[in-house]
PDB file of C-alpha atoms in Angstrom:
ATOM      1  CA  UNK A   1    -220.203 -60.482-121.489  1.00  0.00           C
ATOM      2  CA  UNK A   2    -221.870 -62.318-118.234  1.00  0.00           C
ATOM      3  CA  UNK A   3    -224.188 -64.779-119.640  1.00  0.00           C
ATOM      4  CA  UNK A   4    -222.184 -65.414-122.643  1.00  0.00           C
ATOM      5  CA  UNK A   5    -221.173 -68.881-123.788  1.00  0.00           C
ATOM      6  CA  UNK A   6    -218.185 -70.324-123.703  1.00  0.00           C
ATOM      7  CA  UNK A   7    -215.325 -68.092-125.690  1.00  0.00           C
ATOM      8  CA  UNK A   8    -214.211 -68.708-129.049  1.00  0.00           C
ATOM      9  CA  UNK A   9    -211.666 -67.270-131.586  1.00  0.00           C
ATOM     10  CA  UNK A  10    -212.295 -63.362-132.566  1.00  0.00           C
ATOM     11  CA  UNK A  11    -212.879 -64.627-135.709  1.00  0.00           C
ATOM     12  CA  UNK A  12    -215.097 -66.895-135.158  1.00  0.00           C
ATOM     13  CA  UNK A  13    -217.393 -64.738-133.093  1.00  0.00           C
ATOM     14  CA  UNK A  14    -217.456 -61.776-135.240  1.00  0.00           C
ATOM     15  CA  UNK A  15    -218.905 -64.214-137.437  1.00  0.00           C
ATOM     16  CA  UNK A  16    -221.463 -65.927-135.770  1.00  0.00           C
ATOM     17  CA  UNK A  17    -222.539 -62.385-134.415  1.00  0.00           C
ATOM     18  CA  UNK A  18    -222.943 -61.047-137.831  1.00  0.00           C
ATOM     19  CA  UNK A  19    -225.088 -64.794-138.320  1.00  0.00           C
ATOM     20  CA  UNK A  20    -227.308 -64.220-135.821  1.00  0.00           C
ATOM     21  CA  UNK A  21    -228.580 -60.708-136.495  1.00  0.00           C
ATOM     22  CA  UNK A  22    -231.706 -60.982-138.300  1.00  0.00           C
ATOM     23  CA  UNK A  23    -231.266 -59.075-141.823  1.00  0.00           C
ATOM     24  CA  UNK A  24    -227.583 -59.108-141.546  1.00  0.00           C
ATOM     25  CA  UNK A  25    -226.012 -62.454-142.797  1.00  0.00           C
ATOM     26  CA  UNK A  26    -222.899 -62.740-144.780  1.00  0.00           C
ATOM     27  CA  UNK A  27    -225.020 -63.856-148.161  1.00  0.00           C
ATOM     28  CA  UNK A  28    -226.885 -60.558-148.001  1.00  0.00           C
ATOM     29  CA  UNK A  29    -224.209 -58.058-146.402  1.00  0.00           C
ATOM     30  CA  UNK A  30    -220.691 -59.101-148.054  1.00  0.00           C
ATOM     31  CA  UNK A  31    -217.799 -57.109-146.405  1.00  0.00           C
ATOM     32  CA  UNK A  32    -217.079 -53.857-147.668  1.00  0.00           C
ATOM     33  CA  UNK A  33    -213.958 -55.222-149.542  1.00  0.00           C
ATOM     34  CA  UNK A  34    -216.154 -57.593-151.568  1.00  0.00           C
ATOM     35  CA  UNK A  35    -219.187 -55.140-151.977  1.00  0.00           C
ATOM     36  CA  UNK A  36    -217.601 -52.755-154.346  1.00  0.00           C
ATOM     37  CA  UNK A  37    -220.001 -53.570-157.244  1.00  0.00           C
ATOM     38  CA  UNK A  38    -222.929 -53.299-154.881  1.00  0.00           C
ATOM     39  CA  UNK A  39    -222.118 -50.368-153.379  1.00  0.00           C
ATOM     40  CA  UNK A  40    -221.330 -48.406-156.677  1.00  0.00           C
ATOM     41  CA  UNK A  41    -225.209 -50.168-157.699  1.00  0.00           C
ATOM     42  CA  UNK A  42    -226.341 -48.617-154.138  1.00  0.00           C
ATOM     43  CA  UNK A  43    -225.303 -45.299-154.594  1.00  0.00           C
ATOM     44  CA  UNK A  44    -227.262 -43.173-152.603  1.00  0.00           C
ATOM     45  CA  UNK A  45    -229.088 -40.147-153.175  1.00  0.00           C
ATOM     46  CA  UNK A  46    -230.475 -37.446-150.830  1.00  0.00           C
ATOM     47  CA  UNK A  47    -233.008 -36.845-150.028  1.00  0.00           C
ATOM     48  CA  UNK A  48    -234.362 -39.884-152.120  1.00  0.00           C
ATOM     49  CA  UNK A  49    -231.737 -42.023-149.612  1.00  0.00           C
ATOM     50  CA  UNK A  50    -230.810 -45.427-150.980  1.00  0.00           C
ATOM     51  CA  UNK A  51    -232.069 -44.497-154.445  1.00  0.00           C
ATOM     52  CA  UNK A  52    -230.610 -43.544-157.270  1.00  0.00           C
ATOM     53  CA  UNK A  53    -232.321 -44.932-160.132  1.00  0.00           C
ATOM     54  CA  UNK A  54    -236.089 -45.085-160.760  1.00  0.00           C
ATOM     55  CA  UNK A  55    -236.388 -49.151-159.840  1.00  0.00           C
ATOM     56  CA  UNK A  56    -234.356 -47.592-156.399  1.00  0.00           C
ATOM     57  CA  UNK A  57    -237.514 -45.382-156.003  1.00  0.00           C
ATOM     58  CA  UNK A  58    -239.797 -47.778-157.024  1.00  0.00           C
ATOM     59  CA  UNK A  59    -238.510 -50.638-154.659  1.00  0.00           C
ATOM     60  CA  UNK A  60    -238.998 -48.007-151.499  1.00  0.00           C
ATOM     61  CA  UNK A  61    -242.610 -47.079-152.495  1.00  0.00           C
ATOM     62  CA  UNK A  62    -243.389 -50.705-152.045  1.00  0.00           C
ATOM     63  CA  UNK A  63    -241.775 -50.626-148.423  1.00  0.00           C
ATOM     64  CA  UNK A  64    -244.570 -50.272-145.241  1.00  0.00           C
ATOM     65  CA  UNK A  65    -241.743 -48.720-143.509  1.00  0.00           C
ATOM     66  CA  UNK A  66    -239.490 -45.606-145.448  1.00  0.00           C
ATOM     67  CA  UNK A  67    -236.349 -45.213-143.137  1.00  0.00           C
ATOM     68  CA  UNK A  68    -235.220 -41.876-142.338  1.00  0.00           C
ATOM     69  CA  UNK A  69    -232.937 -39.723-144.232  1.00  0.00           C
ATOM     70  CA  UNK A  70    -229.058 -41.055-144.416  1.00  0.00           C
ATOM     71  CA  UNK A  71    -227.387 -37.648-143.263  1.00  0.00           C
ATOM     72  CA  UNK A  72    -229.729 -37.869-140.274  1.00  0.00           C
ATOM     73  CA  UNK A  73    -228.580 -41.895-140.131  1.00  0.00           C
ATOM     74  CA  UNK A  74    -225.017 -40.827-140.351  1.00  0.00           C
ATOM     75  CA  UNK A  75    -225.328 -38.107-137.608  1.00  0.00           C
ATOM     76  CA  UNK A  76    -227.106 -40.694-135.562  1.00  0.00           C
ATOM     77  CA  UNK A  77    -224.911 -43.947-135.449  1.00  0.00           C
ATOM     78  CA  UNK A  78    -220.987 -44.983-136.439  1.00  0.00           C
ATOM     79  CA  UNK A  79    -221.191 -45.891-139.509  1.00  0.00           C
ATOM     80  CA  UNK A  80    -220.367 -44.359-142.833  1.00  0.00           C
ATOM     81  CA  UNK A  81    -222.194 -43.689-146.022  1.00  0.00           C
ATOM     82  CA  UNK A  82    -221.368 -46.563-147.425  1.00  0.00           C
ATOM     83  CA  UNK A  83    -221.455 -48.801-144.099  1.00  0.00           C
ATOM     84  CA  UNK A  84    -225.174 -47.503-144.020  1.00  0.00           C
ATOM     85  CA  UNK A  85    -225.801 -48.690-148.119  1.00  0.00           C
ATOM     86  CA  UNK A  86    -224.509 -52.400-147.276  1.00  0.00           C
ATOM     87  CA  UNK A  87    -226.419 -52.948-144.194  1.00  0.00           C
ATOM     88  CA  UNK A  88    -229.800 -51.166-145.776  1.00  0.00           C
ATOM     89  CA  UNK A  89    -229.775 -53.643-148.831  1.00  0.00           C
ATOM     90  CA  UNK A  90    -228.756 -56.682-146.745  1.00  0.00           C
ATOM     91  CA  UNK A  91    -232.108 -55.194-144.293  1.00  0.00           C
ATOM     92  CA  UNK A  92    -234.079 -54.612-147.429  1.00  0.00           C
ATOM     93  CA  UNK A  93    -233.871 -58.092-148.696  1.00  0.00           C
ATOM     94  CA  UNK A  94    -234.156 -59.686-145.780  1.00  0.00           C
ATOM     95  CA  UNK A  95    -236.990 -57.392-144.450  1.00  0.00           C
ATOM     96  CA  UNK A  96    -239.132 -55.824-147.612  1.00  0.00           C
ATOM     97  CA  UNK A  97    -241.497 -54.359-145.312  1.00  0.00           C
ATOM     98  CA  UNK A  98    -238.847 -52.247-143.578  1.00  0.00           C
ATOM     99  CA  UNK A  99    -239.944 -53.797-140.258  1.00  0.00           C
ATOM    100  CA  UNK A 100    -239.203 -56.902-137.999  1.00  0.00           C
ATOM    101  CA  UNK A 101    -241.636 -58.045-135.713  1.00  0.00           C
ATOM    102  CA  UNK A 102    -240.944 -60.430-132.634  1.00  0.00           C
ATOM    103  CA  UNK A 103    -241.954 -63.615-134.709  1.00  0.00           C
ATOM    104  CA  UNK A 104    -239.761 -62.900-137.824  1.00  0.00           C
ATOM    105  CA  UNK A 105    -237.374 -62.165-135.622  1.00  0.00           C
ATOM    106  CA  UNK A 106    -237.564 -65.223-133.991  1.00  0.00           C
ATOM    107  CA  UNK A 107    -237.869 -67.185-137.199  1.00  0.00           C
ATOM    108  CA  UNK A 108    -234.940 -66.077-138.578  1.00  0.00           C
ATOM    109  CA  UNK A 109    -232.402 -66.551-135.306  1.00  0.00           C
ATOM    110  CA  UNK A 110    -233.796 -70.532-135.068  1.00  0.00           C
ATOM    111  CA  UNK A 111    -232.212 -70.568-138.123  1.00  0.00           C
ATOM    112  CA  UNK A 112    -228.725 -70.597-136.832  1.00  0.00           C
ATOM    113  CA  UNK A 113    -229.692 -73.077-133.819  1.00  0.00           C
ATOM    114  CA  UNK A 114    -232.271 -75.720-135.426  1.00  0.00           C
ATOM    115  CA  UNK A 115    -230.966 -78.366-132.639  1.00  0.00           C
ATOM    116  CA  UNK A 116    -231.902 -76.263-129.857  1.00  0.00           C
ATOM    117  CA  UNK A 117    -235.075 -73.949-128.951  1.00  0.00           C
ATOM    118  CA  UNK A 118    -234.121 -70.468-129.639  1.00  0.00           C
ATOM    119  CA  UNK A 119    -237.077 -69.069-129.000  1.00  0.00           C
ATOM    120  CA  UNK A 120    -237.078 -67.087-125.443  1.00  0.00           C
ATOM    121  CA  UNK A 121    -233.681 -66.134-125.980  1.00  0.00           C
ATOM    122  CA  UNK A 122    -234.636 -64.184-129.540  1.00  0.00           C
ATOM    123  CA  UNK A 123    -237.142 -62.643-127.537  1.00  0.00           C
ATOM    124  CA  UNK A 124    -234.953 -61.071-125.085  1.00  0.00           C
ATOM    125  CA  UNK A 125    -232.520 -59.940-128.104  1.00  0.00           C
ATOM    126  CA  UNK A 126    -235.645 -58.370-129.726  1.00  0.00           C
ATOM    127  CA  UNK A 127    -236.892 -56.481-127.064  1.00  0.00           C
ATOM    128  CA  UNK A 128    -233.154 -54.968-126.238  1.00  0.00           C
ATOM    129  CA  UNK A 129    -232.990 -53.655-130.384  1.00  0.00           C
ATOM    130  CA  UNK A 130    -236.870 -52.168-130.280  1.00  0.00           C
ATOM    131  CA  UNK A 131    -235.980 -49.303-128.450  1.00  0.00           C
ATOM    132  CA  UNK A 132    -239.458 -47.548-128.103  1.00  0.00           C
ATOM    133  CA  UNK A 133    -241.052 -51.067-127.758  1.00  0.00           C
ATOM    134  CA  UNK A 134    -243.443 -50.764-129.956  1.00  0.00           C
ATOM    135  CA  UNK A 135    -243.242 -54.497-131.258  1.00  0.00           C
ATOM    136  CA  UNK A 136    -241.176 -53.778-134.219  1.00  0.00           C
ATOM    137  CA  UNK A 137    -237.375 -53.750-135.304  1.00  0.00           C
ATOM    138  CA  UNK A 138    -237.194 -50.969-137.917  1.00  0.00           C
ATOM    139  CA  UNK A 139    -233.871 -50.411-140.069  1.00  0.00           C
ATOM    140  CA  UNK A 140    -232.882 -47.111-137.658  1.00  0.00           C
ATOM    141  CA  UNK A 141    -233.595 -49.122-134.337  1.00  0.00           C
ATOM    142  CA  UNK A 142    -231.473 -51.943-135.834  1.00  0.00           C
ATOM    143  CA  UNK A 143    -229.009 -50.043-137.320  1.00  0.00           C
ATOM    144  CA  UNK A 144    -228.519 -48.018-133.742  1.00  0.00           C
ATOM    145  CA  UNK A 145    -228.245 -51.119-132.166  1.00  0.00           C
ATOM    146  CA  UNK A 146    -225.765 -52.227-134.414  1.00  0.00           C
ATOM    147  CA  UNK A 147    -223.878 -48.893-134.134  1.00  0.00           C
ATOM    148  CA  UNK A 148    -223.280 -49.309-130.236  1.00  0.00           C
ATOM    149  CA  UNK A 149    -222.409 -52.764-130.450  1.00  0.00           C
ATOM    150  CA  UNK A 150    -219.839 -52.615-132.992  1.00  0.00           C
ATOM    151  CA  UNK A 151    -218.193 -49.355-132.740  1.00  0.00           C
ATOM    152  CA  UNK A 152    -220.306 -47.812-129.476  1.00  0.00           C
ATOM    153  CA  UNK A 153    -217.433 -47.208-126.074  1.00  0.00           C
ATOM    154  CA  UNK A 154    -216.711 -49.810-123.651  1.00  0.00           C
ATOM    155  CA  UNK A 155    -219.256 -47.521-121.779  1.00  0.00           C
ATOM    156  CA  UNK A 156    -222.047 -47.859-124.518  1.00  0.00           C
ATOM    157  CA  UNK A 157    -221.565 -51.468-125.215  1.00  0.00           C
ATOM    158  CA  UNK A 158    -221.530 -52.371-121.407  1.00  0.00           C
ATOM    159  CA  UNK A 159    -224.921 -49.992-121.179  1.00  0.00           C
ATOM    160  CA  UNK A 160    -226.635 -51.885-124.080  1.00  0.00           C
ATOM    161  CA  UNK A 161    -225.935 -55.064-122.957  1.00  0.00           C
ATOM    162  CA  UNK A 162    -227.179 -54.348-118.943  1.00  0.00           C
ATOM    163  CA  UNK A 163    -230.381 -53.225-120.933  1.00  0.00           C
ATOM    164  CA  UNK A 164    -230.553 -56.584-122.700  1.00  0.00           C
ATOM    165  CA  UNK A 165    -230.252 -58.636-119.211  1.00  0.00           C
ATOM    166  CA  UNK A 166    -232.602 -56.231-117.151  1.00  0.00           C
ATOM    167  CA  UNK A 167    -235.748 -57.657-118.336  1.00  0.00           C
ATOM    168  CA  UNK A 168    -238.206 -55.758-117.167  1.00  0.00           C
ATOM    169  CA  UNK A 169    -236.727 -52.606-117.658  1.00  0.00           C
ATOM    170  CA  UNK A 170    -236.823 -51.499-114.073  1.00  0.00           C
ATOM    171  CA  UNK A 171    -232.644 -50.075-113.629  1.00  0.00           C
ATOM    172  CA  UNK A 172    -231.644 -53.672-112.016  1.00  0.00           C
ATOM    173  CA  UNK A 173    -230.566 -56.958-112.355  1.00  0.00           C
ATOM    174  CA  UNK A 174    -232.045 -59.777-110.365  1.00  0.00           C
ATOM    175  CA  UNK A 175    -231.505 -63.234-110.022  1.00  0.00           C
ATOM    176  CA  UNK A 176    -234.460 -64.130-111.658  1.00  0.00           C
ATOM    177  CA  UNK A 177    -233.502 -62.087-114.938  1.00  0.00           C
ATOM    178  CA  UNK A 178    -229.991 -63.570-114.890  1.00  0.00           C
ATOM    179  CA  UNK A 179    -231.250 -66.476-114.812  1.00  0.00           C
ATOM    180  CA  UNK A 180    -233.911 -66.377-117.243  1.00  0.00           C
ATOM    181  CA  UNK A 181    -231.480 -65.183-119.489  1.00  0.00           C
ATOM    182  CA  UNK A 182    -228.745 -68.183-118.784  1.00  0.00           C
ATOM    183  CA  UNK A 183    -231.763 -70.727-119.108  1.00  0.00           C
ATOM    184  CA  UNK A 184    -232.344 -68.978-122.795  1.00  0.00           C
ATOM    185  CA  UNK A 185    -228.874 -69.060-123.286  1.00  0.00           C
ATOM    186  CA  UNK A 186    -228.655 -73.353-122.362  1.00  0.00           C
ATOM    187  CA  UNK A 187    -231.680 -74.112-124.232  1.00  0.00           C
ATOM    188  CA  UNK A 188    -230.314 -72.268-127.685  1.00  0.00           C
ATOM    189  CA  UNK A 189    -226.844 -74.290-127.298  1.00  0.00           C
ATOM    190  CA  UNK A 190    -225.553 -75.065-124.669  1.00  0.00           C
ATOM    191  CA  UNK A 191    -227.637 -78.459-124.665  1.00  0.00           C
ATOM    192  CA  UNK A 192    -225.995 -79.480-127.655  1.00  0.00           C
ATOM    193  CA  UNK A 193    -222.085 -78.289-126.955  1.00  0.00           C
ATOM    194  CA  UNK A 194    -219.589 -81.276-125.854  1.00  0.00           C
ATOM    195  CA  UNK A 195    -219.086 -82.200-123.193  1.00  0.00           C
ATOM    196  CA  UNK A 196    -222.777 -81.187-122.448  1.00  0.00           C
ATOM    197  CA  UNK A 197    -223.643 -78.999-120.008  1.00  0.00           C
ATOM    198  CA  UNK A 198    -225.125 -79.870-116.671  1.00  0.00           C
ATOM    199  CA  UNK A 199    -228.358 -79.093-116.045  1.00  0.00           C
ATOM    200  CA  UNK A 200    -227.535 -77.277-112.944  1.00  0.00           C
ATOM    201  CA  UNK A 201    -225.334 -75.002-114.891  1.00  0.00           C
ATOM    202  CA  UNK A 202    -227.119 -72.050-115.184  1.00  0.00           C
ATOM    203  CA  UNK A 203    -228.401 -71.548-111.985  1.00  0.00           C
ATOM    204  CA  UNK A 204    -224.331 -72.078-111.299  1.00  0.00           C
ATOM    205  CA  UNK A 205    -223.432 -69.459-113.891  1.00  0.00           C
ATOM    206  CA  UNK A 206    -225.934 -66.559-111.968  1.00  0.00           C
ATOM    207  CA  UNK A 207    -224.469 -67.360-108.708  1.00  0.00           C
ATOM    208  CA  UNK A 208    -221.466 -66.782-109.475  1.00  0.00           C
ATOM    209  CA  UNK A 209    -222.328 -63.531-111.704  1.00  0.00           C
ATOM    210  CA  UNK A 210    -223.800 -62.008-108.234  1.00  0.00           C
ATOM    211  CA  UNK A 211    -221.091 -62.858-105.885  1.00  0.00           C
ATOM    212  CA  UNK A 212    -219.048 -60.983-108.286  1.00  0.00           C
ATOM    213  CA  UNK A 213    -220.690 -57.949-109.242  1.00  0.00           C
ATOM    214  CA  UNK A 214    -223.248 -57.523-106.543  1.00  0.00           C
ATOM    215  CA  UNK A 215    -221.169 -55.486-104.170  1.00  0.00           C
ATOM    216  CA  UNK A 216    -223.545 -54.622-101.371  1.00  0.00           C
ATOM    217  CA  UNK A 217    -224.988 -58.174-101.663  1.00  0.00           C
ATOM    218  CA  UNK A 218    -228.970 -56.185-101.461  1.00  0.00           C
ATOM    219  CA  UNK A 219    -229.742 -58.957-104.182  1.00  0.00           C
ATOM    220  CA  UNK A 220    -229.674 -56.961-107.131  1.00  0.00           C
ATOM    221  CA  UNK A 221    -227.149 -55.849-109.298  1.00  0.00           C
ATOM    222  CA  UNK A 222    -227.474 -51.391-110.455  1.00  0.00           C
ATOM    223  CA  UNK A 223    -226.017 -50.075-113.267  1.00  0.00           C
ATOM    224  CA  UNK A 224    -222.918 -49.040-111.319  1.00  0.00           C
ATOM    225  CA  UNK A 225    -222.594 -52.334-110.278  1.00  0.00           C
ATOM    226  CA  UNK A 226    -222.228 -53.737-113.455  1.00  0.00           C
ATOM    227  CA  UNK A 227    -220.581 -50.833-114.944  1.00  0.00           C
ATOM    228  CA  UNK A 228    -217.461 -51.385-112.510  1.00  0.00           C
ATOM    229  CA  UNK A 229    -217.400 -54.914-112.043  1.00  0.00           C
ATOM    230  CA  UNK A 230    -217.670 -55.383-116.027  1.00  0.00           C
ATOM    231  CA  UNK A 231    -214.537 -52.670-116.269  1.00  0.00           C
ATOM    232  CA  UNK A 232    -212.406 -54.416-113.797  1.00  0.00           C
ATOM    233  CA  UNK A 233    -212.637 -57.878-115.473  1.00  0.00           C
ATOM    234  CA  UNK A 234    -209.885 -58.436-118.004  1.00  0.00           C
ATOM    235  CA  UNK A 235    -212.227 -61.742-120.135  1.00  0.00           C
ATOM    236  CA  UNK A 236    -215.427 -59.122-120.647  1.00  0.00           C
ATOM    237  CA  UNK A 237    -213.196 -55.845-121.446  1.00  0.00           C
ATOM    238  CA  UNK A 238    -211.450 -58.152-124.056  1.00  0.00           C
ATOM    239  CA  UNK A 239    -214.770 -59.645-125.404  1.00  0.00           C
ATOM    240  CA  UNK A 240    -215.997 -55.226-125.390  1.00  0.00           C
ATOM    241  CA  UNK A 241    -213.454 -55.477-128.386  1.00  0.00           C
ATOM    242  CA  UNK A 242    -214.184 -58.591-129.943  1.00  0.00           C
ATOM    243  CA  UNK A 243    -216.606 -56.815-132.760  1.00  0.00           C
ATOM    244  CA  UNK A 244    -214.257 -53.935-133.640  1.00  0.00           C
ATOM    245  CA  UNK A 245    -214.427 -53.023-137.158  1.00  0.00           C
ATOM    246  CA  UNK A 246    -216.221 -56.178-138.293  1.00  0.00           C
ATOM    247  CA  UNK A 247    -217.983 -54.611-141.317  1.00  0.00           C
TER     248      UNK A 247
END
């Protein structure tokens, strides 16, 4: 994507994706191939969802925030019944309260950069997964997220991520954003990558980002600007696929 750093291996970035989303690291959701013990453990019941014993039902009364039922999940995102149990206990432990706010959030992504200052860039990330803004990340806006990142079209993934660079939310790209975003970006890692960046480097990166994709040059970069740009660049439709099937 625009604004991303530089490319690595498909391996490697499917799993320092997986890293950096809060409540869904490799110690607490194990690939489906290794999860067969929890996953027969985390059979789930309707409507009761991810219960079926009564320590299942007991855990969930002691959650501030009861998800909604897992046909309804299922109908709603990619994933499959069992997809949906792995990611919900991984969320669970992570997140007891069945919610995220902006500073856990941000707590647990400065995990994964403790060199650099991860802070603004979390923020951005947050505000593109709480959908309905209402300061929280619950397991449904997370697990949509996750849905049209992973498995979502080339269409859906390029929508979500224009969402996450249009800042305030107003159907446009400016310079500004773009470059808010690259300066979140630099400050997470790119400070600390060899050879180190230069500090004039972002400002670089969103220059060149609008000679390419703004196409009327009216400073500002629509939807259908990015949509065809983004479509007729062979790097970002090969990083659209980078993510297939990772869990």
């Amino acid at each position: 994507l625009p604004g991303n750093p530089p490319v690595q291996t498909k391996k490697a970035l499917k799993q320092r994706f997986l890293k950096l989303l809060p409540c869904c690291r490799p110690k607490s959701i194990p690939s489906l191939s290794e999860s067969k013990t929890v996953l027969v453990s985390a059979t789930l019941s309707s409507p009761g969802f991810l219960a079926d014993s009564v320590e299942d039902e007991f855990e969930l009364s002691t959650i501030c925030h009861r998800p909604e039922g897992l046909e309804q999940l299922q109908e709603q995102t990619k994933f499959t019944r069992k997809e949906l149990q792995v990611l919900y206990r991984g969320f669970k432990n992570e997140c007891p309260s069945g919610i995220v706010n902006e500073e856990n959030f941000k707590q647990i992504y400065s995990q994964f950069f403790p060199q650099g200052d991860s802070s603004t860039y979390a923020t951005f990330l947050f505000n593109a997964f709480d959908t309905d803004h209402d300061g929280s990340v619950s397991f449904e806006d997370f697990v949509s997220g996750l849905s049209t990142i992973l498995r979502g079209t080339i269409d859906d993934r390029l929508n979500w991520a224009f969402n996450l660079y249009d800042l305030n939310k107003d159907g446009c790209i400016t310079k500004e954003e773009m470059l808010d975003i690259m300066k979140s970006i630099y400050d997470m890692m790119g400070k600390y990558t060899y050879p180190a960046m230069r500090e004039d480097a972002p400002r670089e990166h969103v220059e060149n980002f609008f000679q390419k994709m703004d196409r009327n040059k009216d400073g500002v970069v629509t939807i259908e600007e990015f949509l065809e740009s983004c479509q007729k660049d062979e790097n970002i439709m090969r990083s659209m696929q980078l993510f297939d099937s990772v869990i």
